[in-house]
Amino acid sequence: EDKVVQSPLSLVVHEGDTVTLNCSYEVTNFRSLLWYKQEKKAPTFLFMLTSSGIEKKSGRLSSILDKKELSSILNITATQTGDSAIYLCAVGGGYQKVTFGTGTKLQVIP
Amino acid sequence: EPEVTQTPSHQVTQMGQEVILRCVPISNHLYFYWYRQILGQKVEFLVSFYNNEISEKSEIFDDQFSVERPDGSNFTLKIRSTKLEDSAMYFCASRVLLQETQYFGPGTRLLVL
């Protein structure tokens, strides 16, 4: 059975801190790893990773995939209160199936 | 910017009733998905749909569920005889042919009483 595990489950930090969120996976026929941010409702896309070792960046967020370790990290630098959300890691495996982790709930306090 | 839309945003139904959840994927997208998220739990894959047929489905997607693309724009999820445990947020997502990134709709919150 495909599995995606995220850690930590939740995290409280102060504005300006840097955080690292972890995702590890075991899936059949890995296709890609995606990070999403979920605030009130629908997940919104952050990054898609398919190749090991290539960092993707968007502003203060960055992510990298390690296919040897079957894992990925999402970094957020200089956190802001608007970064408070649940961060979801999802892995595409099999033919079309996508398996989500339980998410990391990040709370950034002023 | 094009978006996936879903209707209704909320639906309350009685156990045993049929419900149809509707989605309009982004217009040039070719792969369509349904997910559900039970309150406080993780997002779970239900089914993927391409070229007018199911391409993959999960163990959750049993005979009570069906999907259809009745016309060129809508993508529907039907639950034939709802159970209490079907209460969840149902998300539709779509993507283009050669990219893995899926774009999610705002969801339909289904409550089965």
CSV table of N, CA and C in Angstrom, one decimal, chain A residues 1-4 31-32 34 36 38 40-45 47-48 50 88 92-103, chain B residues 9-10 31 33 35 37 41-45 48 50 55-59 89 91 95 99-107 109:
chain,number,residue,atom,x,y,z
A,1,GLU,N,0.8,-1.2,0.0
A,1,GLU,CA,0.0,0.0,0.0
A,1,GLU,C,0.9,1.2,0.0
A,2,ASP,N,0.6,2.2,-0.9
A,2,ASP,CA,1.3,3.4,-0.9
A,2,ASP,C,1.2,4.2,0.4
A,3,LYS,N,2.3,4.9,0.8
A,3,LYS,CA,2.3,5.6,2.0
A,3,LYS,C,3.1,6.9,1.9
A,4,VAL,N,2.5,7.9,2.5
A,4,VAL,CA,3.2,9.2,2.6
A,4,VAL,C,3.1,9.7,4.0
A,31,ARG,N,6.0,8.9,-9.6
A,31,ARG,CA,6.0,9.8,-10.8
A,31,ARG,C,6.4,11.2,-10.4
A,32,SER,N,5.9,11.7,-9.3
A,32,SER,CA,6.2,13.0,-8.9
A,32,SER,C,5.8,13.2,-7.4
A,34,LEU,N,4.4,16.4,-4.9
A,34,LEU,CA,3.8,17.7,-5.0
A,34,LEU,C,3.6,18.2,-3.5
A,36,TYR,N,1.4,21.1,-1.4
A,36,TYR,CA,0.2,22.0,-1.5
A,36,TYR,C,0.1,22.7,-0.1
A,38,GLN,N,-2.9,24.2,2.3
A,38,GLN,CA,-4.3,24.2,2.5
A,38,GLN,C,-4.7,25.1,3.7
A,40,LYS,N,-8.2,27.4,4.2
A,40,LYS,CA,-9.6,27.1,4.6
A,40,LYS,C,-10.2,25.9,3.9
A,41,LYS,N,-10.0,25.8,2.6
A,41,LYS,CA,-10.7,24.8,1.9
A,41,LYS,C,-9.7,24.0,1.0
A,42,ALA,N,-9.7,24.4,-0.3
A,42,ALA,CA,-9.0,23.6,-1.3
A,42,ALA,C,-7.5,23.7,-1.2
A,43,PRO,N,-6.8,22.6,-1.4
A,43,PRO,CA,-5.3,22.7,-1.5
A,43,PRO,C,-4.9,23.6,-2.7
A,44,THR,N,-3.9,24.4,-2.5
A,44,THR,CA,-3.4,25.2,-3.6
A,44,THR,C,-1.9,24.8,-3.8
A,45,PHE,N,-1.6,24.7,-5.1
A,45,PHE,CA,-0.3,24.1,-5.5
A,45,PHE,C,0.8,25.0,-5.1
A,47,PHE,N,4.6,23.3,-5.2
A,47,PHE,CA,5.7,22.8,-6.0
A,47,PHE,C,5.4,21.4,-6.6
A,48,MET,N,6.0,21.1,-7.7
A,48,MET,CA,6.1,19.8,-8.2
A,48,MET,C,7.5,19.4,-8.4
A,50,THR,N,10.2,16.2,-9.5
A,50,THR,CA,10.3,14.9,-10.2
A,50,THR,C,11.8,14.4,-10.1
A,88,LEU,N,0.5,20.1,2.7
A,88,LEU,CA,0.3,18.8,2.3
A,88,LEU,C,1.4,18.3,1.3
A,92,GLY,N,2.5,11.1,-6.5
A,92,GLY,CA,1.9,10.4,-7.7
A,92,GLY,C,2.6,9.1,-7.9
A,93,GLY,N,1.8,8.0,-7.8
A,93,GLY,CA,2.4,6.7,-8.1
A,93,GLY,C,1.4,5.9,-8.9
A,94,GLY,N,1.8,4.7,-9.2
A,94,GLY,CA,0.9,3.8,-10.0
A,94,GLY,C,0.7,4.4,-11.3
A,95,TYR,N,-0.6,4.3,-11.8
A,95,TYR,CA,-0.9,4.9,-13.1
A,95,TYR,C,-1.3,6.4,-12.9
A,96,GLN,N,-2.4,6.6,-12.1
A,96,GLN,CA,-2.8,8.0,-11.9
A,96,GLN,C,-3.0,8.3,-10.4
A,97,LYS,N,-2.9,7.3,-9.6
A,97,LYS,CA,-3.2,7.5,-8.2
A,97,LYS,C,-2.3,8.6,-7.5
A,98,VAL,N,-2.9,9.4,-6.6
A,98,VAL,CA,-2.1,10.3,-5.8
A,98,VAL,C,-2.4,10.1,-4.4
A,99,THR,N,-1.3,9.9,-3.6
A,99,THR,CA,-1.5,9.6,-2.2
A,99,THR,C,-1.0,10.8,-1.4
A,100,PHE,N,-1.9,11.3,-0.5
A,100,PHE,CA,-1.6,12.5,0.3
A,100,PHE,C,-1.1,12.0,1.7
A,101,GLY,N,-0.2,12.8,2.3
A,101,GLY,CA,0.1,12.7,3.7
A,101,GLY,C,-0.9,13.4,4.5
A,102,THR,N,-0.8,13.2,5.8
A,102,THR,CA,-1.8,13.8,6.7
A,102,THR,C,-1.6,15.3,6.9
A,103,GLY,N,-0.4,15.8,6.4
A,103,GLY,CA,-0.2,17.2,6.5
A,103,GLY,C,0.6,17.7,7.7
B,9,SER,N,-21.8,24.2,-3.0
B,9,SER,CA,-20.7,24.3,-2.0
B,9,SER,C,-21.0,23.5,-0.8
B,10,HIS,N,-22.3,23.3,-0.5
B,10,HIS,CA,-22.7,22.5,0.7
B,10,HIS,C,-23.9,21.7,0.2
B,31,TYR,N,-7.2,15.4,-17.6
B,31,TYR,CA,-7.3,14.5,-16.6
B,31,TYR,C,-8.2,15.1,-15.5
B,33,TYR,N,-10.1,14.3,-11.5
B,33,TYR,CA,-10.0,13.6,-10.3
B,33,TYR,C,-11.1,13.9,-9.3
B,35,TYR,N,-11.4,13.6,-5.0
B,35,TYR,CA,-10.8,13.3,-3.7
B,35,TYR,C,-11.9,13.5,-2.7
B,37,GLN,N,-12.1,14.4,1.7
B,37,GLN,CA,-11.4,14.7,3.0
B,37,GLN,C,-12.4,14.7,4.1
B,41,GLN,N,-9.2,14.6,8.8
B,41,GLN,CA,-8.3,13.5,8.2
B,41,GLN,C,-7.7,14.0,6.9
B,42,LYS,N,-6.9,13.1,6.4
B,42,LYS,CA,-6.1,13.5,5.2
B,42,LYS,C,-7.0,13.4,3.9
B,43,VAL,N,-6.5,14.0,2.9
B,43,VAL,CA,-7.1,14.0,1.6
B,43,VAL,C,-6.9,12.6,1.0
B,44,GLU,N,-8.0,12.0,0.5
B,44,GLU,CA,-7.9,10.6,0.0
B,44,GLU,C,-8.3,10.6,-1.5
B,45,PHE,N,-7.5,9.9,-2.3
B,45,PHE,CA,-7.8,9.8,-3.7
B,45,PHE,C,-9.0,8.8,-3.9
B,48,SER,N,-9.6,8.7,-10.8
B,48,SER,CA,-9.1,9.5,-11.9
B,48,SER,C,-9.8,9.1,-13.2
B,50,TYR,N,-9.9,9.8,-17.5
B,50,TYR,CA,-9.3,10.4,-18.7
B,50,TYR,C,-9.9,9.7,-20.0
B,55,SER,N,-9.5,5.9,-15.2
B,55,SER,CA,-8.1,5.4,-15.4
B,55,SER,C,-7.6,4.7,-14.2
B,56,GLU,N,-8.0,5.1,-13.0
B,56,GLU,CA,-7.6,4.4,-11.8
B,56,GLU,C,-8.6,4.8,-10.7
B,57,LYS,N,-8.8,3.9,-9.8
B,57,LYS,CA,-9.7,4.1,-8.6
B,57,LYS,C,-9.1,3.5,-7.4
B,58,SER,N,-9.5,4.1,-6.2
B,58,SER,CA,-9.1,3.5,-5.0
B,58,SER,C,-10.1,2.5,-4.4
B,59,GLU,N,-9.7,1.9,-3.3
B,59,GLU,CA,-10.5,0.9,-2.7
B,59,GLU,C,-11.8,1.6,-2.1
B,89,MET,N,-15.7,16.5,2.8
B,89,MET,CA,-15.5,17.5,1.8
B,89,MET,C,-15.0,16.7,0.5
B,91,PHE,N,-13.4,17.1,-3.1
B,91,PHE,CA,-12.7,17.9,-4.0
B,91,PHE,C,-12.6,17.3,-5.4
B,95,ARG,N,-6.0,18.4,-14.5
B,95,ARG,CA,-4.7,18.8,-14.9
B,95,ARG,C,-4.6,18.6,-16.4
B,99,GLN,N,1.5,17.3,-17.6
B,99,GLN,CA,2.0,17.8,-16.3
B,99,GLN,C,1.3,17.1,-15.2
B,100,GLU,N,2.0,16.9,-14.1
B,100,GLU,CA,1.4,16.2,-12.9
B,100,GLU,C,0.6,17.2,-12.0
B,101,THR,N,0.9,18.5,-12.1
B,101,THR,CA,0.2,19.4,-11.2
B,101,THR,C,-1.3,19.4,-11.4
B,102,GLN,N,-2.0,19.1,-10.3
B,102,GLN,CA,-3.4,19.1,-10.3
B,102,GLN,C,-3.9,20.4,-9.6
B,103,TYR,N,-5.0,21.0,-10.2
B,103,TYR,CA,-5.6,22.2,-9.7
B,103,TYR,C,-6.9,21.8,-9.1
B,104,PHE,N,-7.1,22.2,-7.8
B,104,PHE,CA,-8.2,21.8,-7.1
B,104,PHE,C,-9.4,22.8,-7.1
B,105,GLY,N,-10.6,22.3,-7.1
B,105,GLY,CA,-11.7,23.1,-6.9
B,105,GLY,C,-11.9,23.4,-5.4
B,106,PRO,N,-12.9,24.3,-5.1
B,106,PRO,CA,-13.1,24.7,-3.7
B,106,PRO,C,-13.8,23.7,-2.8
B,107,GLY,N,-14.3,22.6,-3.4
B,107,GLY,CA,-14.9,21.5,-2.7
B,107,GLY,C,-16.4,21.7,-2.5
B,109,ARG,N,-19.0,20.4,0.5
B,109,ARG,CA,-19.1,19.8,1.8
B,109,ARG,C,-20.4,19.0,1.9
